[in-house]
Coordinates of C-alpha atoms and ligand atoms in Angstrom, one line a residue:
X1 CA 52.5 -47.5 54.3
X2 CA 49.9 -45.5 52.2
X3 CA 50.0 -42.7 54.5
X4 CA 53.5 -42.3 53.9
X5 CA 52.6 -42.6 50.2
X6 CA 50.4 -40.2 50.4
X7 CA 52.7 -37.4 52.6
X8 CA 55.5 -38.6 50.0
X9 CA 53.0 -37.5 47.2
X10 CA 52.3 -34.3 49.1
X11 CA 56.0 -33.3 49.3
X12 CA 55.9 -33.9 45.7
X13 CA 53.2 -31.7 44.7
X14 CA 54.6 -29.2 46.9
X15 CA 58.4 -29.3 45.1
X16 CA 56.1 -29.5 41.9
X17 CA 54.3 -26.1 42.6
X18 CA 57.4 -24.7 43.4
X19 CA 59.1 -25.5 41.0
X20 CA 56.6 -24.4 38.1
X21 CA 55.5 -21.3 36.7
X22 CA 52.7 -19.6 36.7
X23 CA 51.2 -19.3 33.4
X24 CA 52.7 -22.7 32.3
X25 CA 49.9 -24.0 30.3
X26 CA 47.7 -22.7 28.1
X27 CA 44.1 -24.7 27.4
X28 CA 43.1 -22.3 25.0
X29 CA 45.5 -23.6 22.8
X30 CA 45.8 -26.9 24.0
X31 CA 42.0 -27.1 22.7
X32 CA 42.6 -25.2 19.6
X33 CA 44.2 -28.4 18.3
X34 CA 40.5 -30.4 18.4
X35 CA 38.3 -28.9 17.1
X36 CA 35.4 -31.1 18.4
X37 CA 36.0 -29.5 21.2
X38 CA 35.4 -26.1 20.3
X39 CA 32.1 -24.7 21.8
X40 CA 33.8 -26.4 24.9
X41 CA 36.4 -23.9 24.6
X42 CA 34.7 -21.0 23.4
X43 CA 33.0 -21.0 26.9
X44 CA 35.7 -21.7 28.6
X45 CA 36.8 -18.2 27.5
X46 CA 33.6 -16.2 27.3
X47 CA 33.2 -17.3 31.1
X48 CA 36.9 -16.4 32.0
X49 CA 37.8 -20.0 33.1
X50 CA 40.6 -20.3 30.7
X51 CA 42.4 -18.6 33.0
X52 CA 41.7 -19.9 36.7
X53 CA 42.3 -23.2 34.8
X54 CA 45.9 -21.8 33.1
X55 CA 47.0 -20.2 36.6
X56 CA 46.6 -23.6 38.7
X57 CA 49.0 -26.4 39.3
X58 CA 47.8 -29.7 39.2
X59 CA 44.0 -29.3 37.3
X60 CA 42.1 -31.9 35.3
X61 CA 39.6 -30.7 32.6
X62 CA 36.9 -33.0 31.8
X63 CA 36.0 -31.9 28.3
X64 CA 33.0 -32.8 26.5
X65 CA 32.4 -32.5 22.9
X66 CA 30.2 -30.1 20.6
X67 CA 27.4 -32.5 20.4
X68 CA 27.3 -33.1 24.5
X69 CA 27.7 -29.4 24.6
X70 CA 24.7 -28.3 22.5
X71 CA 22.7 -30.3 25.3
X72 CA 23.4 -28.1 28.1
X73 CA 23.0 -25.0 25.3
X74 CA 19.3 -26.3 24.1
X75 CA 18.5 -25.1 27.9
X76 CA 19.7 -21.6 26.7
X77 CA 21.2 -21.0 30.6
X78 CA 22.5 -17.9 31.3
X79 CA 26.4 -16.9 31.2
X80 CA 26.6 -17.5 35.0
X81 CA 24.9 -20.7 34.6
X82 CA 26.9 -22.0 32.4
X83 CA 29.9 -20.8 34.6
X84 CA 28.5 -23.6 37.3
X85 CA 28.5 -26.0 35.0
X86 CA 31.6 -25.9 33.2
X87 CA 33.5 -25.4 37.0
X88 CA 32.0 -28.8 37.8
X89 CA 34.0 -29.8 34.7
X90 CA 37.2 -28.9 36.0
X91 CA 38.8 -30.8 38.8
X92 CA 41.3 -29.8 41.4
X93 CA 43.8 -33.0 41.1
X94 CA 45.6 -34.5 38.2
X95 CA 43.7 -37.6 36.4
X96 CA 46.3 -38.7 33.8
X97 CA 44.8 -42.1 32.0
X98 CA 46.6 -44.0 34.0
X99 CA 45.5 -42.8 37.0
X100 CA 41.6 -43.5 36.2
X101 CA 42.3 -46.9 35.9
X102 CA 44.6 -47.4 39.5
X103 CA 42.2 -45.6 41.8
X104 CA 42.8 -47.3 45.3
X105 CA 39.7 -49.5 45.7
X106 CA 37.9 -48.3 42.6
X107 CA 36.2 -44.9 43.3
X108 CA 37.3 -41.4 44.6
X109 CA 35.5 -38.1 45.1
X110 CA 37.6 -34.7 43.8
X111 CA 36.7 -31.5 44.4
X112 CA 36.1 -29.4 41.9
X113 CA 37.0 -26.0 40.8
X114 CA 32.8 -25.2 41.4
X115 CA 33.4 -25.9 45.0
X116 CA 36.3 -23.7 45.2
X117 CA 33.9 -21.3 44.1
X118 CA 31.6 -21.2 47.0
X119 CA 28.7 -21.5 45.0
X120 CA 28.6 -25.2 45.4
X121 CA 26.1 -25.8 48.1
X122 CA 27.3 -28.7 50.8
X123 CA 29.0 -31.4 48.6
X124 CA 27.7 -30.8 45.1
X125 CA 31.1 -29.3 44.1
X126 CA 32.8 -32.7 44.1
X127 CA 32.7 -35.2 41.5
X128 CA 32.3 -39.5 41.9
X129 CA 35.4 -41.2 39.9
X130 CA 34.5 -44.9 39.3
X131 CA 36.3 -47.7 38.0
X132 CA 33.7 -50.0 37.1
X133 CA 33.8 -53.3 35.4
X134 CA 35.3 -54.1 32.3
X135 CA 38.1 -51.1 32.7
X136 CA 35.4 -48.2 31.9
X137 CA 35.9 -45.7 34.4
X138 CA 32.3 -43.7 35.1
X139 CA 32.1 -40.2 36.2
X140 CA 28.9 -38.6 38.6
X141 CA 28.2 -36.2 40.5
X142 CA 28.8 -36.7 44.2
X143 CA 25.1 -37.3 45.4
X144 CA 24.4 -40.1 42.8
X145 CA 21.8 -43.0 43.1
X146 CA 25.0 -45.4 41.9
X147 CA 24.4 -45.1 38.1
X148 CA 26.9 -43.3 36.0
X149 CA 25.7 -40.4 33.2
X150 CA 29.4 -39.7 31.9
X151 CA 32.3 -42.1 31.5
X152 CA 35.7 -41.8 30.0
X153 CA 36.5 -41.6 26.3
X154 CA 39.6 -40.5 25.6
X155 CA 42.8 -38.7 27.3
X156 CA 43.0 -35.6 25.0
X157 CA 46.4 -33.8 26.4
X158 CA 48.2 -34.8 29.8
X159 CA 51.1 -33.0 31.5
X160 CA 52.1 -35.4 34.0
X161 CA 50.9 -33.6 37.3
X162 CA 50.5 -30.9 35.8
X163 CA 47.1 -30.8 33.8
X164 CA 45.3 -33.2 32.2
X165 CA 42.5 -32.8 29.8
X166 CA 40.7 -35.7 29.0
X167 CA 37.0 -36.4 27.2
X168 CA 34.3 -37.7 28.9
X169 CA 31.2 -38.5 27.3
X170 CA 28.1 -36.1 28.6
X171 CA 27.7 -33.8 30.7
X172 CA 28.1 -34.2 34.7
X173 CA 24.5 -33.5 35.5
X174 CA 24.0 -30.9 38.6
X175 CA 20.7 -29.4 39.6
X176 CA 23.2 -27.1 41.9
X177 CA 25.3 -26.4 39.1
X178 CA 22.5 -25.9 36.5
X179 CA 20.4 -23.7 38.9
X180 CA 19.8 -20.3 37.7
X181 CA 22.0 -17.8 39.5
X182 CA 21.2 -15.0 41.0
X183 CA 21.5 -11.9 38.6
X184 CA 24.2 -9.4 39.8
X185 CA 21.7 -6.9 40.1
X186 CA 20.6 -8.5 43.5
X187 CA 24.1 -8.7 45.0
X188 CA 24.7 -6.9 48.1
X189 CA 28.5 -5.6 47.4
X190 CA 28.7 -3.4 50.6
X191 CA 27.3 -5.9 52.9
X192 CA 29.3 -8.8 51.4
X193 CA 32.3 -6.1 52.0
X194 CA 31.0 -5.1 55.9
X195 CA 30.7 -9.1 56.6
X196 CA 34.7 -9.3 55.0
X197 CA 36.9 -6.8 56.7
X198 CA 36.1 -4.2 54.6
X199 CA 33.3 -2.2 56.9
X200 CA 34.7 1.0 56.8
X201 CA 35.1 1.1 53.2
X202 CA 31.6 0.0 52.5
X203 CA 29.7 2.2 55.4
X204 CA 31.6 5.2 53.8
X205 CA 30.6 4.0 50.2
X206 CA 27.1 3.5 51.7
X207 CA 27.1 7.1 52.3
X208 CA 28.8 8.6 49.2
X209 CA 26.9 9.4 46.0
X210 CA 29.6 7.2 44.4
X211 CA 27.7 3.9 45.8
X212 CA 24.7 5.3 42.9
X213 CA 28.2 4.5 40.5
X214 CA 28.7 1.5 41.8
X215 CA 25.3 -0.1 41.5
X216 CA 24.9 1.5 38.0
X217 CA 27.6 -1.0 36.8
X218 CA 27.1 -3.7 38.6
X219 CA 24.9 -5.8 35.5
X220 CA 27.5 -4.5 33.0
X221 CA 30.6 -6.2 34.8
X222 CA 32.5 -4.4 38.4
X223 CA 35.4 -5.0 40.0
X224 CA 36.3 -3.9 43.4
X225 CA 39.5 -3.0 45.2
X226 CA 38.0 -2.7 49.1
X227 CA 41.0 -1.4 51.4
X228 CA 40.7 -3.7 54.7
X229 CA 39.5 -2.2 57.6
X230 CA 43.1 -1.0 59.2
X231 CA 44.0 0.5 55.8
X232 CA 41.4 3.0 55.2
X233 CA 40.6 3.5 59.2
X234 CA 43.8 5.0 59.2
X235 CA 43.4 7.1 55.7
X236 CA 40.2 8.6 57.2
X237 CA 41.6 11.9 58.7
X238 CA 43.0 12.5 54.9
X239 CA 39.6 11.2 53.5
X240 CA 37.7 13.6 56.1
X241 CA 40.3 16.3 54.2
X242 CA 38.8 16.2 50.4
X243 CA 36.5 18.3 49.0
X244 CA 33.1 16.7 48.0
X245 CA 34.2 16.0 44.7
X246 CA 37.5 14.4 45.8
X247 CA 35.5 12.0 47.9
X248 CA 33.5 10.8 45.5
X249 CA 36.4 10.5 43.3
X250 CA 38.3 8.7 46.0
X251 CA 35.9 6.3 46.5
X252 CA 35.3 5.5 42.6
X253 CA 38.8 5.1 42.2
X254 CA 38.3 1.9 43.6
X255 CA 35.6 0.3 41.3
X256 CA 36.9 -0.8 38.0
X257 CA 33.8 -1.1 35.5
X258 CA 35.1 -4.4 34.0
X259 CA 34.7 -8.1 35.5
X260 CA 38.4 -8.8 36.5
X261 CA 39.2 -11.7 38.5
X262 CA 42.2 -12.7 40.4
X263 CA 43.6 -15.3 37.5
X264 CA 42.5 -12.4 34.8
X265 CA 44.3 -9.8 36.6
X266 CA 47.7 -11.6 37.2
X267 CA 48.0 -12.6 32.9
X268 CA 46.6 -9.1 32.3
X269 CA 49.4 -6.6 33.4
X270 CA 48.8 -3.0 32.7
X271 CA 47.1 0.7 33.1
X272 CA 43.6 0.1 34.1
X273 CA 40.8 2.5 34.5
X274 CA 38.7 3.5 37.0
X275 CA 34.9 4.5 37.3
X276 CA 36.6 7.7 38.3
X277 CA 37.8 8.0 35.4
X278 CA 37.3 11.1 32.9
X279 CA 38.2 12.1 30.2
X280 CA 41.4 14.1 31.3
X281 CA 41.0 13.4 34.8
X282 CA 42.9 9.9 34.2
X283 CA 42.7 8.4 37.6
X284 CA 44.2 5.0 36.4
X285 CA 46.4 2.6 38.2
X286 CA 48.7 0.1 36.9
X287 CA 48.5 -3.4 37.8
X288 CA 51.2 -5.1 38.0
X289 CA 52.4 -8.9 39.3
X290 CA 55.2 -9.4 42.4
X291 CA 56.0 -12.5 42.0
X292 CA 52.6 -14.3 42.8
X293 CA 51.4 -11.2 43.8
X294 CA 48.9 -9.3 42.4
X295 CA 49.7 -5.4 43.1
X296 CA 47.9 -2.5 41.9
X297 CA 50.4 0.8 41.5
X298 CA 49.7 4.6 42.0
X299 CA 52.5 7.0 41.8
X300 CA 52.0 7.6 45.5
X301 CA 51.3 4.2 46.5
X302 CA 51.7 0.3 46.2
X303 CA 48.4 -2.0 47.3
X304 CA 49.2 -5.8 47.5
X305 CA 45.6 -7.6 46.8
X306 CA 45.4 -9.5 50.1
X307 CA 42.1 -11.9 49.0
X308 CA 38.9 -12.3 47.2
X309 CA 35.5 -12.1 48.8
X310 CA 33.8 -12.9 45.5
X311 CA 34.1 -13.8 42.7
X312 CA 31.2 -14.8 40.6
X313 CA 31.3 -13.1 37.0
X314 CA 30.3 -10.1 36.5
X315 CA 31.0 -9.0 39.8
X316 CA 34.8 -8.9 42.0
X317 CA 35.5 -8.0 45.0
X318 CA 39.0 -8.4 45.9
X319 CA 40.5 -7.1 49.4
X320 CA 44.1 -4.7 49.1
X321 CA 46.2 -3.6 52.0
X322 CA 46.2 -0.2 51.3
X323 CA 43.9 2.8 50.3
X324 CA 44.8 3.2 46.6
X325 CA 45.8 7.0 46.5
X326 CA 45.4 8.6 43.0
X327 CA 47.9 11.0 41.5
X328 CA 45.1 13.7 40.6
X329 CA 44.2 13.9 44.5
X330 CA 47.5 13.4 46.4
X331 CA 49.9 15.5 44.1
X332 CA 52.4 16.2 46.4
X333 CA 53.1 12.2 47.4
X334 CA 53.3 11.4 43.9
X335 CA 56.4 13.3 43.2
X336 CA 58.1 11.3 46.2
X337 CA 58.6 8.0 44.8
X338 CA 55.9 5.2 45.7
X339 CA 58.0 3.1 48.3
X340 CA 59.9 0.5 46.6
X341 CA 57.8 -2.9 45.9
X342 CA 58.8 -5.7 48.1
X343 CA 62.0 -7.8 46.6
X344 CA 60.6 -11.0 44.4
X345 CA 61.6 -13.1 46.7
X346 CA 59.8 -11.5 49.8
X347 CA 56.8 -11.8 47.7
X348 CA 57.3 -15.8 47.6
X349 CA 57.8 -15.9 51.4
X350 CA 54.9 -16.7 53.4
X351 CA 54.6 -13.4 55.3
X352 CA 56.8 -10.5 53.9
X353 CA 57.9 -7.8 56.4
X354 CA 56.0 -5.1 56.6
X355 CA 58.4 -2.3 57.1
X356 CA 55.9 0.8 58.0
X357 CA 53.2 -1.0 60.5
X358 CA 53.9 -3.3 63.5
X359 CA 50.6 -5.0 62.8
X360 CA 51.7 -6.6 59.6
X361 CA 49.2 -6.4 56.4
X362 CA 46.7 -9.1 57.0
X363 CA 47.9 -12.3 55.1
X364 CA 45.3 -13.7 52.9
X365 CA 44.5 -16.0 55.7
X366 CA 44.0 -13.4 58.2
X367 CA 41.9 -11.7 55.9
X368 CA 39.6 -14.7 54.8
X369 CA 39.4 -15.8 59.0
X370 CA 35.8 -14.6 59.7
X371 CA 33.8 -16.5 56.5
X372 CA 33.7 -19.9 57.4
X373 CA 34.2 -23.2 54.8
X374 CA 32.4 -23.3 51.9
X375 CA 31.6 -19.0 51.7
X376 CA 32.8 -17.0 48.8
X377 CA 35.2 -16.0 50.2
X378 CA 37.0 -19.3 49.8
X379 CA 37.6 -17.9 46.5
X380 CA 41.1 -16.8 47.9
X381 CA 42.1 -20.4 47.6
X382 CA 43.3 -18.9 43.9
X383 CA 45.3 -16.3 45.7
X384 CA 48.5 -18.3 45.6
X385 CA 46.6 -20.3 43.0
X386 CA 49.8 -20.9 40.6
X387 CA 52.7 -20.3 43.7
X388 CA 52.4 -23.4 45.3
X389 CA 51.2 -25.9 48.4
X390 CA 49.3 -22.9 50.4
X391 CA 47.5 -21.7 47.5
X392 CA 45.3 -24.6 47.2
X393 CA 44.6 -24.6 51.0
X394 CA 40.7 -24.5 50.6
X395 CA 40.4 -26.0 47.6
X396 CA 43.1 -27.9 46.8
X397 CA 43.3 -29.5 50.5
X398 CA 39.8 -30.5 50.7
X399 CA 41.1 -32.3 47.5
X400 CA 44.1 -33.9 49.5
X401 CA 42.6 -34.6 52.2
X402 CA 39.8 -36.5 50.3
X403 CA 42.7 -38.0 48.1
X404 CA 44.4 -38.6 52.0
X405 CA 41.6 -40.1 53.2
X406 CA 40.7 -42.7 50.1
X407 CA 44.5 -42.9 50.2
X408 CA 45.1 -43.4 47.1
X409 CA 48.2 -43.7 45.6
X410 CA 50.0 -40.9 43.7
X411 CA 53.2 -42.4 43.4
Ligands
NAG501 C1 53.9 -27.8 33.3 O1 53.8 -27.6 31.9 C2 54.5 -26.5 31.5 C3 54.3 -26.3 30.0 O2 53.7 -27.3 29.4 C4 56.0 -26.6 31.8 O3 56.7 -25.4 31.4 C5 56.1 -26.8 33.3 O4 57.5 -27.0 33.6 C6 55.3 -28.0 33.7 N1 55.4 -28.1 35.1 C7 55.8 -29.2 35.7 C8 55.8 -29.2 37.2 O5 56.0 -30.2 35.1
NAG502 C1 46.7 -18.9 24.8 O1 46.6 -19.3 23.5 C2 45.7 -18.6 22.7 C3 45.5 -19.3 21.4 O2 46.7 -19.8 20.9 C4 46.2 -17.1 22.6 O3 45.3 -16.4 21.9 C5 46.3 -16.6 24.0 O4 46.8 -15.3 24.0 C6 47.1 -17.5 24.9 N1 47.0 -17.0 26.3 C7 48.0 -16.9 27.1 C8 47.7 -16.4 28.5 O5 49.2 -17.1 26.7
NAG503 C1 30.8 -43.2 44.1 O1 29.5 -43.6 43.8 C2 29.3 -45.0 43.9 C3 27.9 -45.3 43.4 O2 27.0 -44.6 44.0 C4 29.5 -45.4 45.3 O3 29.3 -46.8 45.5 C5 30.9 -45.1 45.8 O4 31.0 -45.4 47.2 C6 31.1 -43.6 45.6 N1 32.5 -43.3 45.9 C7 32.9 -42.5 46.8 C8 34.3 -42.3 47.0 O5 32.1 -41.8 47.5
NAG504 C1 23.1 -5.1 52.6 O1 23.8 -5.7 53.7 C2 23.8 -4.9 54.8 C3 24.7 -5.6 55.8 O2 24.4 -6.9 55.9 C4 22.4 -4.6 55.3 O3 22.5 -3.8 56.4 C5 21.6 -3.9 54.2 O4 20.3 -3.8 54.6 C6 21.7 -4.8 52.9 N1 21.1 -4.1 51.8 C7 20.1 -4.6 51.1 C8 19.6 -3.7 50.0 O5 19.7 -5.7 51.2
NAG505 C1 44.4 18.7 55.3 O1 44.7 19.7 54.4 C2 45.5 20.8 54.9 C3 45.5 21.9 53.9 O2 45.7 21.4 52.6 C4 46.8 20.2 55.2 O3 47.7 21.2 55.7 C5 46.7 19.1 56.2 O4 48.0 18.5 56.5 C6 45.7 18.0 55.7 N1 45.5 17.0 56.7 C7 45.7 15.7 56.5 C8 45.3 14.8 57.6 O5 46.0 15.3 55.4
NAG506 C1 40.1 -49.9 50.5 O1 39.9 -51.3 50.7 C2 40.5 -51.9 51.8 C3 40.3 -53.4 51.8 O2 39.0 -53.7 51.5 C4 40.0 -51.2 53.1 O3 40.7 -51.7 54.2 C5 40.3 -49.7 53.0 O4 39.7 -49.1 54.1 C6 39.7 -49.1 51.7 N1 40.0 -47.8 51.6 C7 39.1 -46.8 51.5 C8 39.7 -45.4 51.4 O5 37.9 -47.0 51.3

């Protein structure tokens, strides 16, 4: 009986994804209402969470207030810090009032949008819901010695299964969370891209004097567009064909010198540049949602992004299907028109045709297969973040299947 409660409550979240949109809510202005709430939502911005949190389905926001807020400030943590933190904050299941107070025998475990993350190391990325005596319903973190810092205060906004933000009254302690992160400078962005299925990208970055680029912008905020290994493999003999300047120019072309993640880049549309880019030399690209895809445009070519390998602010690296080809370099396949993007609704199917190869683009799946649970690269869990049941696979099953296996009732 509760396991067909629970597959009955799956189904439903799955019509419920598909049915919704993607950027149906919007917490920046859902806080702008509450102003006790404010340094809350200031940070929610300054670390770019307002949107992972406005592109998912089915979120709970555990707020806490200006006061509970100065106490993680007085530790004056850095921005990436505070990132860990506030993602511990933000759960990956819907916790209406009601809910809190009709968990199946009491307690539950969620995951938590810092597990999705990757940076959550073994189970500090899910969060202890309690309903203890006398209706007050304590919150922990997982690992907890049975006494509750936080409990619930008030349900502040609630979407039914859709988000709910509701107050709680400190701060979820996490040494994980609250450990000072590694600054960006020490990130290894070509081995995380070798290790990802983006080797022949990175070896041939390794050897450019555009990697020197690369590295220069890495503390200031850098996102990366790798081609996967098949994509630029087979752009090599036309690589192998530019001048030395072209290469370098090829190769910065696919480093943006801003922080751009997957939720940023779907609600910002529009001409981005480059580190290639020079004065009149443009070499820009357009970005441009498919549906729930995420596709960066050239005049000689569409790239679909295919996945995330991290994703840990200031630094992106997102995987793309094709060797972006810019129109300063490849003048003569601009003036053909870039083949037509895939039809909406092939973008919502779960593998579109590929008309031009037989071994079709890797799906996000195929390109996430060699990092196992719980790597950044699990990041790709927002790659269909907004479209529905198979873009919470990572993060949003580990959810379900905890919610499974407590089976508690949805319905
Ligand atoms: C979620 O909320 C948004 C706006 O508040 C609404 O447009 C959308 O239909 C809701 N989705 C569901 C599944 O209720
Ligand atoms: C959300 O609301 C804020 C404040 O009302 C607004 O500035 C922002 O543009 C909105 N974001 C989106 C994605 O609509
Ligand atoms: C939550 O924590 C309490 C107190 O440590 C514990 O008794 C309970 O089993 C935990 N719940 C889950 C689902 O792990
Ligand atoms: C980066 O990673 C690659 C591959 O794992 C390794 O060969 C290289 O030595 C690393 N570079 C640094 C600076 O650690
Ligand atoms: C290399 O450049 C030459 C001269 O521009 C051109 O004829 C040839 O097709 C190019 N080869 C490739 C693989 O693009
Ligand atoms: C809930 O409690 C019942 C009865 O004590 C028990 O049989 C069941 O296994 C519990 N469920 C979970 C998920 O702990």
């Amino acid at each position: 009986m509760q396991n067909l409660r629970v597959v009955l409550a799956m189904a439903a979240a799955v019509l419920l994804s598909l049915a919704a949109v993607s950027d149906a809510h919007n917490i920046t202005k859902i806080f702008a209402k509450h102003p006790e709430f404010s340094t809350f939502n200031h940070y929610l911005t300054l670390t770019h969470l307002a949107p992972e949190i406005n592109n998912r389905l089915t979120i709970t926001v555990l707020a806490i207030d200006n006061a509970a807020m100065s106490d993680i400030l007085s530790k004056h943590p850095s921005i990436y810090t505070i990132k860990n933190i506030l993602s511990l904050h933000i759960l990956l299941d819907y916790f209406g009032a009601k809910k809190l107070h009709q968990i199946t025998n009491g307690t539950a475990l969620s995951a938590t949008m810092f597990q999705a993350t990757g940076s959550a190391p073994g189970s500090t990325g899910f969060v202890n819901i309690t309903d203890q005596r006398g209706g007050k319903v304590g919150f922990a973190p997982e690992d907890n010695d049975g006494t509750f810092p936080s409990h619930f205060v008030k349900s502040v906004q609630e979407i039914p299964y859709n988000i709910s933000v509701i107050q709680i009254s400190h701060a979820l302690p996490s040494a994980a969370a609250e450990a000072p992160t590694p600054g960006p400078a020490e990130l290894n962005i070509t081995g995380i891209m070798s290790a990802h299925g983006c080797k022949a990208f990175a070896d041939t970055l390794l050897a450019s004097e555009a990697f020197a680029t690369y590295e220069e912008n890495l503390a200031g905020g850098l996102t990366v567009f790798c081609p996967l290994d098949d994509a630029f493999k087979a752009f090599l003999p036309k690589f192998k064909n530019l001048t030395k300047a072209g290469k370098v120019s090829l190769l910065e072309y696919h480093g943006v010198p801003v922080y751009q993640s997957k939720a940023m880049l779907k609600s910002n549309n529009g001409v981005m540049n480059t580190l290639a880019t020079d004065g009149a030399n443009k070499y820009d690209f357009t970005v441009q949602n498919d549906g729930e895809q995420v596709t960066l445009r050239t005049k000689a070519e569409t790239a679909r992004i295919t996945g995330t390998l991290i994703d840990e602010q200031p630094v992106a690296i997102h995987t793309i299907d094709k060797v972006l080809k810019p129109r300063e370099l490849f003048k003569a396949e601009a003036e053909t028109p870039a083949p037509a993007p895939a039809p909406e609704e092939a973008a919502d199917a779960p593998k579109p045709a590929k008309k031009k190869s037989k071994k079709a683009a890797p799906s996000p799946d195929e390109a996430d297969a060699p990092s196992p649970d719980g790597d950044p690269a699990d990041q790709t869990a927002d790659e269909n973040g907004a479209g529905g049941f198979d873009g919470r696979r990572f993060g949003g099953l580990v959810g379900l299947v905890v919610s499974a296996w407590l089976g508690f009732s949805l319905l």
